[in-house]
Coordinates of C-alpha atoms and ligand atoms in Angstrom, one line a residue:
Chain H
M12 CA 0.0 0.0 0.0
N13 CA 2.9 2.3 0.7
F14 CA 3.7 2.7 -3.0
L15 CA 0.2 3.9 -3.6
T16 CA 0.7 6.8 -1.1
I17 CA 3.9 7.8 -2.8
F18 CA 2.2 7.5 -6.2
A19 CA -0.7 9.7 -5.0
R20 CA 1.8 12.2 -3.5
N21 CA 3.8 12.4 -6.7
L22 CA 0.7 12.9 -8.8
K23 CA -0.3 15.8 -6.6
Q24 CA 3.2 17.4 -6.5
G25 CA 3.9 17.1 -10.1
P26 CA 7.5 16.8 -11.5
Q27 CA 10.4 18.1 -9.5
T28 CA 12.3 19.1 -12.7
E29 CA 12.8 22.8 -13.2
A30 CA 11.0 24.2 -16.2
F31 CA 14.1 26.0 -17.5
P32 CA 14.9 26.3 -20.5
L33 CA 11.3 25.7 -21.4
G34 CA 10.1 28.1 -18.8
P35 CA 11.4 30.6 -16.3
A36 CA 14.2 29.6 -14.0
F37 CA 14.2 29.9 -10.2
T38 CA 16.6 32.6 -9.1
P39 CA 17.3 33.3 -5.5
E40 CA 17.1 36.9 -4.5
R41 CA 20.7 37.1 -3.3
L42 CA 22.4 35.0 -5.9
R43 CA 25.8 36.2 -6.7
G44 CA 25.8 37.2 -10.4
R45 CA 26.8 39.8 -12.8
I46 CA 28.5 43.0 -11.5
E47 CA 26.9 46.3 -11.9
F48 CA 28.6 49.7 -11.6
N49 CA 27.1 53.1 -10.9
A50 CA 29.5 55.9 -11.7
D51 CA 27.4 58.4 -9.8
H52 CA 28.1 56.9 -6.4
C53 CA 31.8 56.0 -7.0
E54 CA 34.3 57.8 -4.8
G55 CA 37.2 56.8 -7.1
C56 CA 39.1 55.1 -4.3
R57 CA 39.9 52.1 -6.5
I58 CA 39.6 49.6 -3.6
C59 CA 37.6 47.3 -5.7
E60 CA 40.4 47.1 -8.3
R61 CA 42.8 46.2 -5.5
V62 CA 40.7 43.5 -3.8
C63 CA 39.5 41.8 -6.9
P64 CA 41.2 38.4 -6.9
A65 CA 40.7 37.8 -10.6
N66 CA 41.9 41.2 -11.8
A67 CA 38.5 41.7 -13.4
I68 CA 38.3 45.4 -12.6
R69 CA 40.4 47.9 -14.3
F70 CA 40.4 51.7 -14.0
A71 CA 42.1 53.8 -16.6
K72 CA 42.8 57.5 -16.9
T73 CA 41.5 59.0 -20.2
P74 CA 41.2 62.6 -21.4
D75 CA 37.4 62.5 -20.5
G76 CA 37.9 61.2 -17.0
M77 CA 38.5 57.8 -15.3
T78 CA 36.9 54.7 -16.9
F79 CA 35.8 51.6 -15.1
D80 CA 35.7 48.3 -16.7
C81 CA 34.7 44.9 -15.3
W82 CA 35.2 41.9 -17.6
H83 CA 32.5 39.4 -16.7
N84 CA 34.5 36.7 -18.4
T85 CA 37.1 36.7 -15.6
C86 CA 35.0 37.8 -12.7
V87 CA 34.5 34.9 -10.3
F88 CA 31.4 36.4 -8.6
C89 CA 33.2 36.4 -5.2
G90 CA 31.5 39.7 -4.1
N91 CA 34.8 41.2 -2.7
C92 CA 34.3 44.4 -4.6
E93 CA 30.8 45.0 -3.3
F94 CA 31.9 44.1 0.2
Y95 CA 34.8 46.6 0.3
C96 CA 33.2 49.4 -1.7
P97 CA 32.6 52.3 0.8
T98 CA 29.6 53.5 -1.2
D99 CA 27.1 51.3 -3.0
A100 CA 28.7 52.1 -6.4
I101 CA 29.5 48.5 -7.2
H102 CA 26.8 46.0 -6.8
Q103 CA 26.3 42.3 -7.5
T104 CA 23.0 41.5 -9.3
N105 CA 21.4 38.1 -9.4
D106 CA 21.7 37.9 -13.2
W107 CA 23.3 34.6 -14.0
D108 CA 22.4 34.1 -17.7
L109 CA 25.7 35.2 -19.2
S110 CA 26.3 32.5 -21.8
H111 CA 27.3 33.9 -25.2
V112 CA 28.9 32.9 -28.5
N113 CA 32.7 33.2 -28.6
A114 CA 32.5 36.2 -31.0
D115 CA 31.0 38.3 -28.2
K116 CA 33.7 37.3 -25.7
F117 CA 35.2 40.8 -25.3
D118 CA 31.9 42.6 -25.3
M119 CA 31.0 41.1 -21.9
V120 CA 32.1 44.2 -20.1
E121 CA 30.5 46.5 -17.5
H122 CA 31.7 49.9 -18.5
G123 CA 31.5 53.2 -16.6
L124 CA 33.0 56.6 -16.7
I125 CA 33.7 59.1 -13.9
P126 CA 33.9 62.3 -16.0
N127 CA 36.2 65.2 -15.5
Q128 CA 34.9 68.5 -14.3
K129 CA 36.2 72.0 -13.6
C130 CA 36.2 73.0 -9.9
V131 CA 33.8 75.8 -9.4
E132 CA 36.1 77.5 -6.9
C133 CA 39.6 77.2 -8.3
G134 CA 38.9 76.1 -11.8
A135 CA 41.2 73.1 -11.7
T136 CA 40.3 70.0 -13.6
A137 CA 39.4 67.1 -11.3
L138 CA 37.2 63.9 -11.4
N139 CA 33.5 64.3 -10.6
T140 CA 33.6 61.6 -8.0
A141 CA 31.2 61.2 -5.1
P142 CA 32.5 63.1 -2.1
V143 CA 33.5 61.2 1.0
I144 CA 31.0 62.5 3.6
K145 CA 30.6 59.5 5.9
N146 CA 32.2 61.4 8.8
A147 CA 30.6 64.8 8.1
K148 CA 28.6 66.0 11.1
P149 CA 25.8 67.0 10.8
P150 CA 25.0 65.2 7.6
L151 CA 25.1 67.3 4.5
S152 CA 22.0 68.7 3.0
A153 CA 21.2 68.0 -0.7
E154 CA 22.4 71.5 -1.7
E155 CA 25.6 71.2 0.3
Y156 CA 26.2 67.9 -1.4
T157 CA 25.8 69.4 -4.9
E158 CA 28.1 72.3 -3.9
L159 CA 30.7 70.0 -2.5
R160 CA 30.6 67.7 -5.5
A161 CA 31.3 70.5 -7.9
R162 CA 34.7 71.1 -6.3
C163 CA 38.1 69.6 -6.6
P164 CA 39.5 67.5 -3.7
K165 CA 41.5 70.4 -2.2
C166 CA 38.5 72.8 -2.3
R167 CA 36.3 70.0 -1.0
A168 CA 38.5 69.7 2.1
K169 CA 38.4 73.5 2.5
Y170 CA 34.6 73.6 2.1
L171 CA 34.1 70.9 4.7
K172 CA 36.5 72.7 7.1
N173 CA 34.8 76.1 6.7
R174 CA 31.3 74.6 7.0
K175 CA 29.3 76.4 9.6
V176 CA 28.2 73.8 12.2
P177 CA 25.2 74.9 14.1
A178 CA 25.8 74.6 17.8
Chain L
M224 CA 16.6 12.0 -52.2
G225 CA 14.6 13.2 -49.2
L226 CA 16.3 10.7 -47.0
I227 CA 19.3 12.8 -46.0
P228 CA 17.4 15.9 -44.9
D229 CA 15.0 13.6 -42.9
F230 CA 17.9 11.9 -41.3
K231 CA 19.5 15.2 -40.4
K232 CA 16.3 16.3 -38.8
I233 CA 16.1 13.2 -36.6
A234 CA 19.8 13.3 -35.8
T235 CA 19.6 16.9 -34.6
R236 CA 17.3 15.9 -31.8
S237 CA 19.9 14.1 -29.8
P238 CA 23.4 15.5 -29.6
W239 CA 25.7 13.6 -27.2
I240 CA 27.8 15.5 -24.8
Y241 CA 31.3 14.8 -23.8
R242 CA 33.2 16.5 -21.0
I243 CA 36.9 17.4 -20.9
N244 CA 38.5 18.5 -17.7
A245 CA 41.5 20.7 -18.7
G246 CA 42.8 21.1 -15.2
S247 CA 39.6 22.4 -13.5
C248 CA 39.3 22.7 -9.8
N249 CA 36.3 20.3 -10.0
G250 CA 33.8 23.1 -9.2
C251 CA 32.6 23.3 -12.8
D252 CA 32.6 19.5 -13.2
V253 CA 30.3 19.1 -10.2
E254 CA 27.9 21.6 -11.8
M255 CA 28.1 19.8 -15.1
A256 CA 27.4 16.5 -13.3
T257 CA 24.5 18.1 -11.5
T258 CA 23.1 19.4 -14.8
A259 CA 23.2 16.0 -16.3
L260 CA 22.4 13.6 -13.5
I261 CA 20.0 15.3 -11.2
P262 CA 16.3 15.1 -12.2
R263 CA 15.9 18.6 -11.1
Y264 CA 17.8 20.0 -14.0
D265 CA 17.6 17.1 -16.4
I266 CA 19.5 18.1 -19.6
E267 CA 18.0 15.0 -21.3
R268 CA 14.9 17.0 -22.0
L269 CA 17.0 18.7 -24.7
G270 CA 17.8 15.4 -26.2
C271 CA 21.3 15.4 -24.8
Q272 CA 23.1 12.6 -23.1
Y273 CA 26.5 12.3 -21.6
C274 CA 28.7 9.7 -23.2
G275 CA 31.9 8.1 -22.0
S276 CA 33.9 8.2 -25.2
P277 CA 35.1 11.2 -27.3
K278 CA 34.3 9.2 -30.4
H279 CA 30.6 9.4 -29.8
A280 CA 30.4 13.0 -28.9
D281 CA 28.8 15.9 -30.7
I282 CA 29.0 18.7 -28.1
V283 CA 32.1 18.9 -25.9
L284 CA 32.1 20.8 -22.7
I285 CA 35.5 22.0 -21.5
S286 CA 36.3 23.1 -18.0
G287 CA 39.5 24.3 -16.5
P288 CA 42.3 26.7 -17.6
L289 CA 44.3 24.2 -19.6
T290 CA 47.2 23.5 -17.4
V291 CA 50.6 23.0 -19.0
R292 CA 50.6 19.4 -17.8
V293 CA 47.3 18.3 -19.4
K294 CA 47.6 20.3 -22.6
D295 CA 48.8 17.4 -24.8
A296 CA 46.2 15.0 -23.4
V297 CA 43.4 17.5 -24.0
L298 CA 44.4 18.3 -27.5
R299 CA 44.7 14.6 -28.3
M300 CA 41.2 13.9 -26.9
Y301 CA 39.8 16.9 -28.8
E302 CA 41.2 15.5 -32.0
E303 CA 39.3 12.2 -31.4
I304 CA 35.9 13.9 -31.4
P305 CA 34.4 13.6 -34.9
D306 CA 33.3 16.6 -36.9
P307 CA 30.9 18.5 -36.8
K308 CA 31.5 19.3 -33.1
V309 CA 30.6 22.2 -31.0
T310 CA 32.8 23.3 -28.1
V311 CA 31.4 25.0 -25.0
A312 CA 33.8 26.6 -22.5
V313 CA 32.3 26.1 -19.0
G314 CA 33.4 28.5 -16.3
V315 CA 35.7 31.5 -16.5
C316 CA 38.8 29.3 -16.4
P317 CA 38.9 28.2 -20.0
I318 CA 37.6 31.6 -21.2
S319 CA 40.2 33.8 -19.6
G320 CA 41.9 31.9 -16.9
G321 CA 39.7 33.3 -14.3
I322 CA 41.3 33.2 -10.9
F323 CA 44.4 31.5 -12.3
R324 CA 44.9 34.1 -15.0
E325 CA 48.5 34.9 -15.8
S326 CA 49.9 32.0 -13.8
Y327 CA 52.9 30.2 -15.2
A328 CA 51.2 26.9 -15.0
V329 CA 48.1 27.6 -17.1
L330 CA 47.8 28.2 -20.8
A331 CA 44.4 30.0 -20.7
P332 CA 42.6 31.4 -22.7
I333 CA 41.9 28.0 -24.2
D334 CA 40.7 29.4 -27.6
Q335 CA 44.3 29.9 -28.5
Y336 CA 44.5 26.1 -28.9
I337 CA 40.9 24.9 -29.5
P338 CA 38.2 26.7 -31.4
I339 CA 35.5 27.6 -28.9
D340 CA 31.9 28.3 -29.9
V341 CA 30.0 29.1 -26.8
N342 CA 31.2 30.6 -23.5
V343 CA 29.4 30.1 -20.2
P344 CA 31.1 32.4 -17.6
G345 CA 30.8 31.8 -13.9
C346 CA 32.9 30.3 -11.2
P347 CA 31.2 27.9 -11.4
P348 CA 28.2 28.8 -13.6
R349 CA 24.9 27.5 -12.1
P350 CA 23.3 24.5 -13.8
Q351 CA 20.7 26.7 -15.5
A352 CA 23.5 28.8 -17.1
I353 CA 25.1 25.6 -18.4
I354 CA 21.8 24.5 -19.8
A355 CA 21.4 27.9 -21.5
G356 CA 24.9 27.4 -23.0
V357 CA 24.1 23.9 -24.2
A358 CA 20.9 25.2 -25.8
K359 CA 23.0 27.7 -27.7
A360 CA 25.5 25.0 -28.7
I361 CA 22.6 22.8 -30.0
E362 CA 21.5 25.6 -32.3
I363 CA 25.0 26.0 -33.6
W364 CA 25.3 22.3 -34.0
R365 CA 22.1 22.1 -36.1
E366 CA 23.5 24.7 -38.5
R367 CA 26.7 22.7 -38.9
L368 CA 25.2 19.4 -39.5
Ligands
SF4_115 S1 33.3 51.3 -7.1 FE1 33.5 51.6 -4.9 S2 35.4 50.6 -4.3 FE2 35.5 50.9 -6.5 S3 36.5 52.9 -6.8 FE3 34.3 53.3 -6.7 S4 33.8 53.8 -4.6 FE4 35.9 52.8 -4.6
SF4_116 S1 32.9 39.8 -7.7 FE1 35.1 39.3 -7.2 S2 36.0 38.7 -9.1 FE2 34.1 39.8 -9.7 S3 34.7 41.9 -10.0 FE3 34.1 41.8 -7.8 S4 36.0 41.3 -6.7 FE4 36.4 40.9 -8.9
SF4_117 S1 35.7 28.4 -13.3 FE1 35.9 28.4 -11.1 S2 34.8 26.6 -10.5 FE2 35.2 26.4 -12.7 S3 37.1 25.2 -12.8 FE3 37.7 27.4 -12.8 S4 38.1 27.9 -10.7 FE4 37.0 26.0 -10.7

């Protein structure tokens, strides 16, 4: 009789095989997949480049600013870069479907650019990185952030020092 | 006259898969075994079956960064697979060297020695990604037949 119970249970549960590729695949929310880069939040500290065990990340200075490139074909999805990134500029998505024909091998790149800008105070050319404001007390308002961001590193330091802190 | 096209149509339903380990850490091999042997992923729905001899293979999955030591054996094995064959590189190791990139002991990328058709990056790629890669390989194989 036991096999009848199992038979009935299996009929009710249906097949255990995943529908993929004939249907959608089950993807856990926190699966470690493709790297995503958001140049707006990047501080330009290049810690990610240093901690990447597979040398997948490369920054390069160009006339337009600093470029970020992450080659998915050598990234091992370890998550080191996201873990050590002081802002949330680099982020691991749960996208796993990266298979491609060999002709596209070198197109599997996440590319980003931190552009150059002219400092509004001294006019020097510097990268438009996200300012480091973790320790700023009290936290910066949105206007202060925009003003700070428009400056070069030296003028940023000056700006933060001369900031009026309400008692 | 219509026999050969008919035969090709039937034959395209069931490519046989062969697996070469070119010095992999075994991570990718475990995922490939999972893809093939566990009913949960069941690659046989695509008509594929793993075979034990390179002489029976149509699609070959290669894992590992091609270490200097296994190079000759891998190339010899690859030669034994009859044409038309489709090669799938599984894991970042054969594609670029991955974590072993620029080591003195590996010869990656493997496409310097063996023509690769499909890449499945990941370290290791999950079984679904391998299935997606095999599905791409089957399409290429159908055109070649
Ligand atoms: S992505 Fe993060 S870790 Fe990398 S340079 Fe930008 S802020 Fe630094
Ligand atoms: S996940 Fe790991 S291997 Fe991939 S880019 Fe980040 S640090 Fe490098
Ligand atoms: S890609 Fe990663 S899991 Fe696969 S063989 Fe290379 S190191 Fe091992």
